[in-house]
Short mmCIF file of C-alpha atoms in Angstrom, two decimals:
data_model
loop_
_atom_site.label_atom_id
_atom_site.label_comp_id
_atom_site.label_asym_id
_atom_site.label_seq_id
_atom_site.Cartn_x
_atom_site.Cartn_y
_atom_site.Cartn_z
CA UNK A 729 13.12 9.94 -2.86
CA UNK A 730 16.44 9.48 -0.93
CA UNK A 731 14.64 7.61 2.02
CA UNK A 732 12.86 5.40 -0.35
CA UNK A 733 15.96 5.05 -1.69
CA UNK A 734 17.92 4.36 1.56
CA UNK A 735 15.40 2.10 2.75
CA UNK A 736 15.46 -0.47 -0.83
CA UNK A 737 19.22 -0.68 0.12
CA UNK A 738 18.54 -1.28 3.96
CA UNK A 739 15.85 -3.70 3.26
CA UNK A 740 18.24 -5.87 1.10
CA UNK A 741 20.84 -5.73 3.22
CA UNK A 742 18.68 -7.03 6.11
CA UNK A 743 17.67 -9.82 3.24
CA UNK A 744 20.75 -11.28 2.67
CA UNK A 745 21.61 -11.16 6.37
CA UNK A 746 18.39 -13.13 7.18
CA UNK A 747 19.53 -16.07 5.00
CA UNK A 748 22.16 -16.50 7.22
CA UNK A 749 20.87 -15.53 11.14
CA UNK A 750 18.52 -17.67 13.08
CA UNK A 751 17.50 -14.78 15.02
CA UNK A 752 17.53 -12.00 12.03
CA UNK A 753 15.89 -8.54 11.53
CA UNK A 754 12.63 -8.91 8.93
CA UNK A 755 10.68 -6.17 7.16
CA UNK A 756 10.76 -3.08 9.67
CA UNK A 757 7.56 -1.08 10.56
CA UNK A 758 6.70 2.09 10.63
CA UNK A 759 4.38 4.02 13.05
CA UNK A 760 5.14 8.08 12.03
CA UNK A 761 4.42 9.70 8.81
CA UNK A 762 8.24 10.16 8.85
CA UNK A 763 8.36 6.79 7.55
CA UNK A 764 11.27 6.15 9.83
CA UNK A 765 12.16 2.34 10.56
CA UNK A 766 11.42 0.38 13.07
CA UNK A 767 13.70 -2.65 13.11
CA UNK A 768 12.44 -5.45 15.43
CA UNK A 769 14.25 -8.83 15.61
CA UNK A 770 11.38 -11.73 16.05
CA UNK A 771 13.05 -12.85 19.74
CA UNK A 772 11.38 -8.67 20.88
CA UNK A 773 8.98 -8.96 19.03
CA UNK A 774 6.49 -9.40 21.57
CA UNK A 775 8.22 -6.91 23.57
CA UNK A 776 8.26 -4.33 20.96
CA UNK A 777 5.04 -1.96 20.58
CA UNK A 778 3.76 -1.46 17.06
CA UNK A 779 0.65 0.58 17.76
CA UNK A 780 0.30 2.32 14.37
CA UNK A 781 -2.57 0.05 12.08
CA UNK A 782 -4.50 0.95 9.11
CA UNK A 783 -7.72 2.10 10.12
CA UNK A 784 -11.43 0.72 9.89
CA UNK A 785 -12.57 1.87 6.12
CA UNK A 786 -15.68 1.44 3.58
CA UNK A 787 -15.34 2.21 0.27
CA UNK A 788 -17.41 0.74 -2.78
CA UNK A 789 -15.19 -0.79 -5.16
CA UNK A 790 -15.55 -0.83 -9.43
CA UNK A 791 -18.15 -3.89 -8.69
CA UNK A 792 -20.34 -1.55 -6.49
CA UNK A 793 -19.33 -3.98 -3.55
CA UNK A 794 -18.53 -2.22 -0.23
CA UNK A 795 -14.66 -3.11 0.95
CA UNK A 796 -14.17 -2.67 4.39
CA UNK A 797 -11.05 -3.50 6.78
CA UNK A 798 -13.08 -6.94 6.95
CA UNK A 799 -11.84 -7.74 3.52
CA UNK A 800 -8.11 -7.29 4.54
CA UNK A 801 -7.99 -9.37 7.95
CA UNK A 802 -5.46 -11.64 8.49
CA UNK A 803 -4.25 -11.01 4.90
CA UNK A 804 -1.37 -8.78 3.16
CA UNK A 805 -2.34 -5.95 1.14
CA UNK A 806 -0.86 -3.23 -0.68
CA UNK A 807 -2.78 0.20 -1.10
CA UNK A 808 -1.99 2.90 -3.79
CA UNK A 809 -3.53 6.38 -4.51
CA UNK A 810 -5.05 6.94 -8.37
CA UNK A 811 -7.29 8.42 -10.51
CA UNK A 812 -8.74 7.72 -14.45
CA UNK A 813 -8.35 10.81 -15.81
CA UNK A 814 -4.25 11.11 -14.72
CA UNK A 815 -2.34 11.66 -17.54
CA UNK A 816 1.03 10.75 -16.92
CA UNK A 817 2.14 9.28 -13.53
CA UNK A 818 -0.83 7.46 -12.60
CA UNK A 819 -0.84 4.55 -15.71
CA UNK A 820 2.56 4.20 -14.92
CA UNK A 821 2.08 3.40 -11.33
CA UNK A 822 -1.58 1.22 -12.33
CA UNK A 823 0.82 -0.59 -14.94
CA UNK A 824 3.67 -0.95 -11.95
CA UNK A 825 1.01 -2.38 -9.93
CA UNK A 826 -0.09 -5.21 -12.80
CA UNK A 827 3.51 -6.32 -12.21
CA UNK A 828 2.98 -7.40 -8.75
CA UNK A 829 -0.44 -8.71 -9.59
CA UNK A 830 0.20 -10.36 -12.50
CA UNK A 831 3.17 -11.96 -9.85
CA UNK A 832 0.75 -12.85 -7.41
CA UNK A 833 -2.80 -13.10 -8.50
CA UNK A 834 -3.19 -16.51 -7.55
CA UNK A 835 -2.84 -15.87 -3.97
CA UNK A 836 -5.95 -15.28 -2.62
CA UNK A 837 -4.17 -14.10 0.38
CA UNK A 838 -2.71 -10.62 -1.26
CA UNK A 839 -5.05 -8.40 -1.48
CA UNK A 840 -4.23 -5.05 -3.95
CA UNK A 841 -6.24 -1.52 -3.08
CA UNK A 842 -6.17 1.40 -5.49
CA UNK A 843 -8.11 4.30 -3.74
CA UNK A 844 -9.39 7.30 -6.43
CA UNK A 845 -8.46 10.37 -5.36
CA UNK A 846 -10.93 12.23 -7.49
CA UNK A 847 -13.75 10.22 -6.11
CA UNK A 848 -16.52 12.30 -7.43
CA UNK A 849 -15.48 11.76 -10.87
CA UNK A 850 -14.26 7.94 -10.32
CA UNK A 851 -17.59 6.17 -9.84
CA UNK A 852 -17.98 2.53 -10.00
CA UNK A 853 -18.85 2.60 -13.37
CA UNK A 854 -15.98 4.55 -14.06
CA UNK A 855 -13.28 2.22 -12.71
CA UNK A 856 -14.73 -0.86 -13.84
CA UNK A 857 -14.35 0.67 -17.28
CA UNK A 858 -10.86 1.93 -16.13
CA UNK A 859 -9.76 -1.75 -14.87
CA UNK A 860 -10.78 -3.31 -17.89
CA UNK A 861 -9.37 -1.05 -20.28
CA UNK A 862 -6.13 -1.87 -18.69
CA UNK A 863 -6.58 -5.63 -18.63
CA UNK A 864 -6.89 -6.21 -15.15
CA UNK A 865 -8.29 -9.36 -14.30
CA UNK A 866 -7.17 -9.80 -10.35
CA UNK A 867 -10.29 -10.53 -8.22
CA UNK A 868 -8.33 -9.21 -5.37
CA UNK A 869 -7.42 -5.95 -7.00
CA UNK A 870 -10.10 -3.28 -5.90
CA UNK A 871 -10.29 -0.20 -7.26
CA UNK A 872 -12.03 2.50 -4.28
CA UNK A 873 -14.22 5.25 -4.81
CA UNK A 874 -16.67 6.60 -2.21
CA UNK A 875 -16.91 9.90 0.29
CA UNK A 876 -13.71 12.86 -0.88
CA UNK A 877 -12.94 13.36 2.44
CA UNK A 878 -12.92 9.75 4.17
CA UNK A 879 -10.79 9.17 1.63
CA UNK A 880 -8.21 11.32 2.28
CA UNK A 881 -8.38 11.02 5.77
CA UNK A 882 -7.75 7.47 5.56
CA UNK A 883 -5.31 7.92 2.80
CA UNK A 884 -2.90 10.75 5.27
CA UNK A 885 -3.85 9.29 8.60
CA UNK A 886 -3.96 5.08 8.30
CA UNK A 887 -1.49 4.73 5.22
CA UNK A 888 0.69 7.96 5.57
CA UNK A 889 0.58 8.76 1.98
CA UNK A 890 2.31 11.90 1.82
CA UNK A 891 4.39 11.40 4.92
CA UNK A 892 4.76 14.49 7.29
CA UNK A 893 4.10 17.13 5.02
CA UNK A 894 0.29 15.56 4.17
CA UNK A 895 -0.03 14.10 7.55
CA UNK A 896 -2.18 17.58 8.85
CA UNK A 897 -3.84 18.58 5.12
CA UNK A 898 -7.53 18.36 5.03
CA UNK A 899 -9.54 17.15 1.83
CA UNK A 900 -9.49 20.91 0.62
CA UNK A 901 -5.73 20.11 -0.51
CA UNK A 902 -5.72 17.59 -3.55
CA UNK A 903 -4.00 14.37 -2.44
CA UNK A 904 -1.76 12.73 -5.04
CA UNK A 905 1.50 10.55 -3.97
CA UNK A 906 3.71 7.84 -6.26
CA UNK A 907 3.49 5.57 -2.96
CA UNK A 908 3.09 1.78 -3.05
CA UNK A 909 2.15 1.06 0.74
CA UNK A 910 2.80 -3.03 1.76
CA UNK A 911 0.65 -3.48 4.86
CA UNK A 912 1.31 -6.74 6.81
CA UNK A 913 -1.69 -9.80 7.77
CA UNK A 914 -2.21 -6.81 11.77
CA UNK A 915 -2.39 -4.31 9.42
CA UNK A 916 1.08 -2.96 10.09
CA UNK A 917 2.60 -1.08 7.54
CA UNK A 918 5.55 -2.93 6.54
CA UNK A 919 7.26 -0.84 3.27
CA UNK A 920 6.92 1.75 1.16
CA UNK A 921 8.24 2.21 -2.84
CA UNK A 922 8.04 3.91 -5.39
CA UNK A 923 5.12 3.19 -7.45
CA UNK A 924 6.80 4.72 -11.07
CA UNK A 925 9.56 2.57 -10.51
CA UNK A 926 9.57 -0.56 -11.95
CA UNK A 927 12.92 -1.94 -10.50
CA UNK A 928 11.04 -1.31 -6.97
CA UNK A 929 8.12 -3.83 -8.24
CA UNK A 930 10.44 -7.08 -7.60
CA UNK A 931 11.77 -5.15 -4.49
CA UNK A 932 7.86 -5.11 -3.55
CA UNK A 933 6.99 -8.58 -4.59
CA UNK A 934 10.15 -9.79 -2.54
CA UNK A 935 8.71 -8.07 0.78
CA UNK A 936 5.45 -9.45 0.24
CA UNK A 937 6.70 -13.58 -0.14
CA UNK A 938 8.92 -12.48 3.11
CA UNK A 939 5.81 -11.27 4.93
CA UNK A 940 3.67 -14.42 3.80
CA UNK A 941 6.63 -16.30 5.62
CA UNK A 942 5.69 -14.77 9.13
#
């Protein structure tokens, strides 16, 4: 929580430094499941390696339609971790997420993933009942079911979900994190926030315009 915490207040620092610079510091990136910054002014950019990038996936979505990496090229996304039968937590973070959708959903350009961490209970069927129960009409919000332990690889290894301490689990350990993840149009990841936070949802949707500026 702190370094979430830190890195809101860094990030909108850097924001109200970059109204002012020609040459200023955007949205850092992160390569380590440490989550630690990576600050990168756009003059070194090009000198500056970036080698960590979300991963080739498949997944079916609540449609039965298989998502791949394909359907994220050259576009921003933001990826989450859920499941239907969550009590608590998880309609807070799917409600979190309507905020940025509801923001955005005319941009065809932002894509929004929700990957089910219970996969063999969250069938297609499943979380196209889920989605609609919670009003969720955003073409480009996909809700992912499909093999446990792809899943979670992808999950710890492309996105970092549970920073270090998941980074080595295998899909015997359940995998559950509050993480919003903003991935950039190279599949970069760009931010990460709290996803039971609603004061992080304008944070979020701030990062995102900034990244559809680059």
């Amino acid at each position: 929580m702190y370094r979430i915490v830190l890195l809101v207040v860094s990030s909108w620092l850097l924001a109200g430094c970059s109204e002012n610079t020609t040459n200023s510091v955007t949205l850092p990136y992160y390569n380590e499941p440490s989550f630690t910054p990576i600050f990168i002014e756009k003059k070194e950019e090009k000198n500056r390696k970036v080698f960590h990038k979300i991963g080739d996936f498949s997944f079916y979505n609540e449609d039965s339609i298989r998502i791949t990496q394909k359907n994220i090229e050259g576009k921003i996304h933001v990826a989450n971790f859920v499941f239907t039968s969550c009590g608590v937590i998880c309609p807070n973070m799917v409600k979190n997420m309507k905020v940025v959708s509801d923001s955005l959903k005319l941009d065809t350009n932002i894509v929004l993933l929700s990957y089910s961490v219970m996969p063999w209970v969250d069938s297609p069927r499943v979380l196209k009942k889920y989605k609609e129960k919670n009003n969720i009409n955003n073409k480009n919000w996909h809700f992912l079911t499909g093999n446990k332990g792809k899943i979670y690889l992808h999950a710890r290894r492309s996105y970092f979900a549970e920073e270090d301490i998941g980074y080595s689990k295998d899909s015997s350990e359940f995998l559950h994190t509050e993480h919003f993840i903003l991935v950039d149009k190279s599949k970069r990841i760009r931010g990460i926030y709290n996803g039971t936070l609603l004061l992080e949802m304008q944070h979020l949707i701030n990062d995102i315009k900034t990244l559809s500026l680059e």
